[in-house]
Amino acid sequence: MNRLQISNPPLEFMIIYLRGRIDRLRNEDLSRGASAVEWVVISAIVVGIVAFVGFTIKNALKGKANDVSNCIGSSNGDSSSC
């Protein structure tokens, strides 16, 4: 059964361990890595959308804040000027 006769127990353990890992890799479903990549891509897209929406809202609020500041600064007591 074991073609290689080794009398070193740690080395025998390492060979058996590596054979088991290789067999598991050969028989394992390869789509698991593709699923992880899909999750990374989906997460990157969601983060991009959130960043874009946040940037847009920030600029809109900054523009309105400037408008209010300019309105207050140029106020002459008349409420219809803004």
GROMACS .gro file of N, CA, C and O in nm:
model
  328
    1MET      N    1   0.081  -0.118   0.000
    1MET     CA    2   0.000   0.000   0.000
    1MET      C    3   0.086   0.125   0.000
    1MET      O    4   0.073   0.207  -0.087
    2ASN      N    5   0.169   0.140   0.097
    2ASN     CA    6   0.258   0.254   0.102
    2ASN      C    7   0.386   0.217   0.027
    2ASN      O    8   0.461   0.133   0.072
    3ARG      N    9   0.404   0.278  -0.087
    3ARG     CA   10   0.519   0.244  -0.171
    3ARG      C   11   0.650   0.296  -0.114
    3ARG      O   12   0.755   0.244  -0.140
    4LEU      N   13   0.643   0.398  -0.036
    4LEU     CA   14   0.763   0.459   0.020
    4LEU      C   15   0.774   0.419   0.167
    4LEU      O   16   0.689   0.455   0.248
    5GLN      N   17   0.874   0.344   0.201
    5GLN     CA   18   0.893   0.300   0.339
    5GLN      C   19   0.980   0.401   0.412
    5GLN      O   20   1.097   0.417   0.380
    6ILE      N   21   0.919   0.469   0.508
    6ILE     CA   22   0.990   0.572   0.584
    6ILE      C   23   0.979   0.535   0.732
    6ILE      O   24   0.872   0.496   0.779
    7SER      N   25   1.086   0.547   0.802
    7SER     CA   26   1.082   0.516   0.945
    7SER      C   27   1.082   0.642   1.030
    7SER      O   28   1.106   0.635   1.149
    8ASN      N   29   1.055   0.755   0.970
    8ASN     CA   30   1.053   0.882   1.041
    8ASN      C   31   0.906   0.923   1.060
    8ASN      O   32   0.842   0.969   0.965
    9PRO      N   33   0.847   0.910   1.180
    9PRO     CA   34   0.705   0.941   1.200
    9PRO      C   35   0.665   1.083   1.162
    9PRO      O   36   0.560   1.101   1.099
   10PRO      N   37   0.742   1.187   1.196
   10PRO     CA   38   0.699   1.321   1.153
   10PRO      C   39   0.693   1.335   1.001
   10PRO      O   40   0.602   1.399   0.947
   11LEU      N   41   0.787   1.273   0.931
   11LEU     CA   42   0.787   1.280   0.786
   11LEU      C   43   0.669   1.201   0.728
   11LEU      O   44   0.604   1.245   0.633
   12GLU      N   45   0.638   1.085   0.788
   12GLU     CA   46   0.522   1.008   0.745
   12GLU      C   47   0.394   1.087   0.765
   12GLU      O   48   0.306   1.088   0.679
   13PHE      N   49   0.384   1.153   0.879
   13PHE     CA   50   0.266   1.236   0.905
   13PHE      C   51   0.252   1.346   0.801
   13PHE      O   52   0.143   1.372   0.750
   14MET      N   53   0.362   1.413   0.769
   14MET     CA   54   0.359   1.521   0.670
   14MET      C   55   0.316   1.470   0.534
   14MET      O   56   0.236   1.534   0.465
   15ILE      N   57   0.365   1.354   0.493
   15ILE     CA   58   0.327   1.297   0.364
   15ILE      C   59   0.180   1.262   0.362
   15ILE      O   60   0.107   1.294   0.266
   16ILE      N   61   0.130   1.199   0.468
   16ILE     CA   62  -0.012   1.164   0.475
   16ILE      C   63  -0.098   1.290   0.476
   16ILE      O   64  -0.201   1.298   0.408
   17TYR      N   65  -0.056   1.389   0.551
   17TYR     CA   66  -0.129   1.515   0.558
   17TYR      C   67  -0.136   1.582   0.421
   17TYR      O   68  -0.242   1.626   0.377
   18LEU      N   69  -0.024   1.590   0.352
   18LEU     CA   70  -0.022   1.654   0.220
   18LEU      C   71  -0.103   1.576   0.118
   18LEU      O   72  -0.171   1.636   0.034
   19ARG      N   73  -0.099   1.442   0.125
   19ARG     CA   74  -0.182   1.363   0.034
   19ARG      C   75  -0.330   1.390   0.057
   19ARG      O   76  -0.408   1.400  -0.037
   20GLY      N   77  -0.368   1.400   0.183
   20GLY     CA   78  -0.507   1.431   0.216
   20GLY      C   79  -0.548   1.567   0.164
   20GLY      O   80  -0.658   1.584   0.110
   21ARG      N   81  -0.462   1.666   0.180
   21ARG     CA   82  -0.493   1.801   0.130
   21ARG      C   83  -0.506   1.802  -0.022
   21ARG      O   84  -0.596   1.865  -0.077
   22ILE      N   85  -0.416   1.731  -0.089
   22ILE     CA   86  -0.421   1.726  -0.235
   22ILE      C   87  -0.548   1.657  -0.282
   22ILE      O   88  -0.614   1.703  -0.375
   23ASP      N   89  -0.584   1.545  -0.217
   23ASP     CA   90  -0.708   1.476  -0.253
   23ASP      C   91  -0.830   1.563  -0.232
   23ASP      O   92  -0.922   1.566  -0.313
   24ARG      N   93  -0.832   1.637  -0.119
   24ARG     CA   94  -0.944   1.727  -0.093
   24ARG      C   95  -0.953   1.837  -0.198
   24ARG      O   96  -1.063   1.873  -0.242
   25LEU      N   97  -0.841   1.891  -0.238
   25LEU     CA   98  -0.841   1.996  -0.340
   25LEU      C   99  -0.888   1.942  -0.475
   25LEU      O  100  -0.956   2.011  -0.550
   26ARG      N  101  -0.850   1.821  -0.507
   26ARG     CA  102  -0.891   1.762  -0.635
   26ARG      C  103  -1.040   1.733  -0.639
   26ARG      O  104  -1.103   1.745  -0.742
   27ASN      N  105  -1.097   1.694  -0.526
   27ASN     CA  106  -1.237   1.654  -0.522
   27ASN      C  107  -1.331   1.766  -0.481
   27ASN      O  108  -1.452   1.751  -0.490
   28GLU      N  109  -1.278   1.876  -0.438
   28GLU     CA  110  -1.360   1.985  -0.388
   28GLU      C  111  -1.427   2.061  -0.501
   28GLU      O  112  -1.375   2.071  -0.612
   29ASP      N  113  -1.542   2.117  -0.470
   29ASP     CA  114  -1.616   2.196  -0.568
   29ASP      C  115  -1.539   2.326  -0.595
   29ASP      O  116  -1.509   2.401  -0.503
   30LEU      N  117  -1.508   2.353  -0.719
   30LEU     CA  118  -1.426   2.469  -0.755
   30LEU      C  119  -1.507   2.598  -0.763
   30LEU      O  120  -1.451   2.704  -0.783
   31SER      N  121  -1.639   2.591  -0.748
   31SER     CA  122  -1.720   2.711  -0.758
   31SER      C  123  -1.715   2.794  -0.629
   31SER      O  124  -1.766   2.905  -0.627
   32ARG      N  125  -1.657   2.741  -0.523
   32ARG     CA  126  -1.650   2.816  -0.398
   32ARG      C  127  -1.569   2.943  -0.415
   32ARG      O  128  -1.605   3.049  -0.366
   33GLY      N  129  -1.460   2.937  -0.487
   33GLY     CA  130  -1.379   3.056  -0.511
   33GLY      C  131  -1.451   3.157  -0.599
   33GLY      O  132  -1.441   3.277  -0.578
   34ALA      N  133  -1.527   3.107  -0.696
   34ALA     CA  134  -1.604   3.196  -0.783
   34ALA      C  135  -1.711   3.268  -0.703
   34ALA      O  136  -1.738   3.386  -0.726
   35SER      N  137  -1.770   3.200  -0.607
   35SER     CA  138  -1.871   3.262  -0.523
   35SER      C  139  -1.811   3.375  -0.440
   35SER      O  140  -1.872   3.480  -0.423
   36ALA      N  141  -1.691   3.355  -0.389
   36ALA     CA  142  -1.624   3.459  -0.311
   36ALA      C  143  -1.594   3.580  -0.398
   36ALA      O  144  -1.611   3.694  -0.356
   37VAL      N  145  -1.552   3.556  -0.522
   37VAL     CA  146  -1.524   3.666  -0.614
   37VAL      C  147  -1.652   3.742  -0.645
   37VAL      O  148  -1.654   3.866  -0.652
   38GLU      N  149  -1.762   3.671  -0.663
   38GLU     CA  150  -1.890   3.736  -0.688
   38GLU      C  151  -1.928   3.827  -0.572
   38GLU      O  152  -1.974   3.940  -0.592
   39TRP      N  153  -1.908   3.780  -0.449
   39TRP     CA  154  -1.941   3.862  -0.333
   39TRP      C  155  -1.853   3.986  -0.327
   39TRP      O  156  -1.900   4.095  -0.290
   40VAL      N  157  -1.728   3.974  -0.362
   40VAL     CA  158  -1.638   4.089  -0.362
   40VAL      C  159  -1.683   4.191  -0.466
   40VAL      O  160  -1.687   4.312  -0.439
   41VAL      N  161  -1.721   4.144  -0.584
   41VAL     CA  162  -1.765   4.235  -0.691
   41VAL      C  163  -1.895   4.304  -0.650
   41VAL      O  164  -1.911   4.426  -0.665
   42ILE      N  165  -1.990   4.227  -0.596
   42ILE     CA  166  -2.117   4.286  -0.554
   42ILE      C  167  -2.094   4.389  -0.443
   42ILE      O  168  -2.152   4.498  -0.445
   43SER      N  169  -2.007   4.357  -0.348
   43SER     CA  170  -1.978   4.450  -0.239
   43SER      C  171  -1.913   4.578  -0.292
   43SER      O  172  -1.945   4.688  -0.247
   44ALA      N  173  -1.823   4.563  -0.388
   44ALA     CA  174  -1.757   4.682  -0.447
   44ALA      C  175  -1.859   4.770  -0.519
   44ALA      O  176  -1.853   4.893  -0.509
   45ILE      N  177  -1.953   4.709  -0.588
   45ILE     CA  178  -2.056   4.786  -0.658
   45ILE      C  179  -2.144   4.861  -0.557
   45ILE      O  180  -2.173   4.980  -0.574
   46VAL      N  181  -2.183   4.792  -0.449
   46VAL     CA  182  -2.267   4.856  -0.348
   46VAL      C  183  -2.192   4.970  -0.280
   46VAL      O  184  -2.248   5.079  -0.260
   47VAL      N  185  -2.066   4.951  -0.248
   47VAL     CA  186  -1.986   5.057  -0.186
   47VAL      C  187  -1.973   5.176  -0.282
   47VAL      O  188  -1.982   5.292  -0.240
   48GLY      N  189  -1.955   5.149  -0.410
   48GLY     CA  190  -1.948   5.257  -0.509
   48GLY      C  191  -2.077   5.337  -0.517
   48GLY      O  192  -2.075   5.460  -0.524
   49ILE      N  193  -2.191   5.266  -0.515
   49ILE     CA  194  -2.321   5.335  -0.521
   49ILE      C  195  -2.342   5.419  -0.397
   49ILE      O  196  -2.386   5.535  -0.405
   50VAL      N  197  -2.310   5.364  -0.280
   50VAL     CA  198  -2.326   5.438  -0.155
   50VAL      C  199  -2.236   5.561  -0.153
   50VAL      O  200  -2.278   5.670  -0.111
   51ALA      N  201  -2.113   5.548  -0.201
   51ALA     CA  202  -2.022   5.662  -0.205
   51ALA      C  203  -2.074   5.769  -0.300
   51ALA      O  204  -2.068   5.889  -0.268
   52PHE      N  205  -2.127   5.729  -0.415
   52PHE     CA  206  -2.180   5.826  -0.511
   52PHE      C  207  -2.301   5.900  -0.453
   52PHE      O  208  -2.310   6.023  -0.463
   53VAL      N  209  -2.392   5.826  -0.390
   53VAL     CA  210  -2.511   5.889  -0.331
   53VAL      C  211  -2.469   5.983  -0.218
   53VAL      O  212  -2.520   6.095  -0.206
   54GLY      N  213  -2.375   5.938  -0.134
   54GLY     CA  214  -2.328   6.024  -0.025
   54GLY      C  215  -2.262   6.151  -0.076
   54GLY      O  216  -2.286   6.259  -0.023
   55PHE      N  217  -2.180   6.138  -0.181
   55PHE     CA  218  -2.115   6.255  -0.240
   55PHE      C  219  -2.218   6.352  -0.298
   55PHE      O  220  -2.207   6.473  -0.281
   56THR      N  221  -2.319   6.297  -0.365
   56THR     CA  222  -2.424   6.381  -0.425
   56THR      C  223  -2.503   6.454  -0.317
   56THR      O  224  -2.529   6.575  -0.330
   57ILE      N  225  -2.540   6.383  -0.211
   57ILE     CA  226  -2.616   6.447  -0.103
   57ILE      C  227  -2.531   6.552  -0.033
   57ILE      O  228  -2.580   6.661   0.000
   58LYS      N  229  -2.403   6.523  -0.012
   58LYS     CA  230  -2.313   6.620   0.053
   58LYS      C  231  -2.304   6.748  -0.029
   58LYS      O  232  -2.313   6.859   0.026
   59ASN      N  233  -2.288   6.735  -0.160
   59ASN     CA  234  -2.279   6.854  -0.246
   59ASN      C  235  -2.410   6.931  -0.248
   59ASN      O  236  -2.409   7.055  -0.250
   60ALA      N  237  -2.523   6.861  -0.249
   60ALA     CA  238  -2.652   6.929  -0.248
   60ALA      C  239  -2.672   7.006  -0.118
   60ALA      O  240  -2.719   7.121  -0.119
   61LEU      N  241  -2.637   6.943  -0.006
   61LEU     CA  242  -2.651   7.011   0.123
   61LEU      C  243  -2.556   7.130   0.134
   61LEU      O  244  -2.592   7.235   0.188
   62LYS      N  245  -2.434   7.114   0.082
   62LYS     CA  246  -2.338   7.223   0.087
   62LYS      C  247  -2.388   7.341   0.002
   62LYS      O  248  -2.376   7.457   0.042
   63GLY      N  249  -2.447   7.311  -0.114
   63GLY     CA  250  -2.500   7.418  -0.200
   63GLY      C  251  -2.615   7.491  -0.133
   63GLY      O  252  -2.622   7.615  -0.137
   64LYS      N  253  -2.706   7.416  -0.072
   64LYS     CA  254  -2.819   7.481  -0.003
   64LYS      C  255  -2.771   7.559   0.118
   64LYS      O  256  -2.824   7.666   0.148
   65ALA      N  257  -2.671   7.507   0.190
   65ALA     CA  258  -2.617   7.580   0.305
   65ALA      C  259  -2.554   7.711   0.261
   65ALA      O  260  -2.570   7.814   0.328
   66ASN      N  261  -2.484   7.711   0.149
   66ASN     CA  262  -2.427   7.835   0.095
   66ASN      C  263  -2.536   7.932   0.055
   66ASN      O  264  -2.523   8.053   0.076
   67ASP      N  265  -2.644   7.881  -0.005
   67ASP     CA  266  -2.756   7.969  -0.043
   67ASP      C  267  -2.818   8.035   0.080
   67ASP      O  268  -2.846   8.155   0.081
   68VAL      N  269  -2.837   7.956   0.186
   68VAL     CA  270  -2.895   8.011   0.309
   68VAL      C  271  -2.799   8.111   0.371
   68VAL      O  272  -2.841   8.219   0.418
   69SER      N  273  -2.670   8.081   0.371
   69SER     CA  274  -2.572   8.173   0.427
   69SER      C  275  -2.570   8.304   0.349
   69SER      O  276  -2.565   8.412   0.410
   70ASN      N  277  -2.574   8.296   0.218
   70ASN     CA  278  -2.575   8.417   0.136
   70ASN      C  279  -2.703   8.496   0.158
   70ASN      O  280  -2.702   8.620   0.159
   71CYS      N  281  -2.815   8.427   0.177
   71CYS     CA  282  -2.942   8.493   0.199
   71CYS      C  283  -2.941   8.566   0.332
   71CYS      O  284  -2.988   8.678   0.344
   72ILE      N  285  -2.884   8.501   0.435
   72ILE     CA  286  -2.876   8.563   0.566
   72ILE      C  287  -2.779   8.681   0.565
   72ILE      O  288  -2.806   8.787   0.621
   73GLY      N  289  -2.669   8.665   0.497
   73GLY     CA  290  -2.568   8.772   0.491
   73GLY      C  291  -2.615   8.893   0.416
   73GLY      O  292  -2.577   9.006   0.447
   74SER      N  293  -2.700   8.876   0.317
   74SER     CA  294  -2.745   8.991   0.237
   74SER      C  295  -2.884   9.035   0.278
   74SER      O  296  -2.950   9.109   0.205
   75SER      N  297  -2.929   8.993   0.392
   75SER     CA  298  -3.063   9.026   0.438
   75SER      C  299  -3.072   9.173   0.478
   75SER      O  300  -2.986   9.226   0.547
   76ASN      N  301  -3.177   9.234   0.432
   76ASN     CA  302  -3.200   9.374   0.467
   76ASN      C  303  -3.329   9.389   0.547
   76ASN      O  304  -3.383   9.498   0.555
   77GLY      N  305  -3.373   9.279   0.605
   77GLY     CA  306  -3.494   9.287   0.685
   77GLY      C  307  -3.618   9.249   0.607
   77GLY      O  308  -3.724   9.231   0.663
   78ASP      N  309  -3.606   9.238   0.477
   78ASP     CA  310  -3.721   9.201   0.393
   78ASP      C  311  -3.717   9.048   0.374
   78ASP      O  312  -3.618   8.994   0.327
   79SER      N  313  -3.824   8.980   0.406
   79SER     CA  314  -3.826   8.834   0.400
   79SER      C  315  -3.850   8.784   0.259
   79SER      O  316  -3.837   8.665   0.234
   80SER      N  317  -3.882   8.870   0.166
   80SER     CA  318  -3.911   8.825   0.030
   80SER      C  319  -3.787   8.823  -0.060
   80SER      O  320  -3.797   8.787  -0.177
   81SER      N  321  -3.670   8.865  -0.009
   81SER     CA  322  -3.552   8.871  -0.095
   81SER      C  323  -3.490   8.734  -0.118
   81SER      O  324  -3.412   8.717  -0.210
   82CYS      N  325  -3.521   8.632  -0.039
   82CYS     CA  326  -3.461   8.500  -0.057
   82CYS      C  327  -3.565   8.406  -0.105
   82CYS      O  328  -3.643   8.346  -0.065
   0.00000   0.00000   0.00000
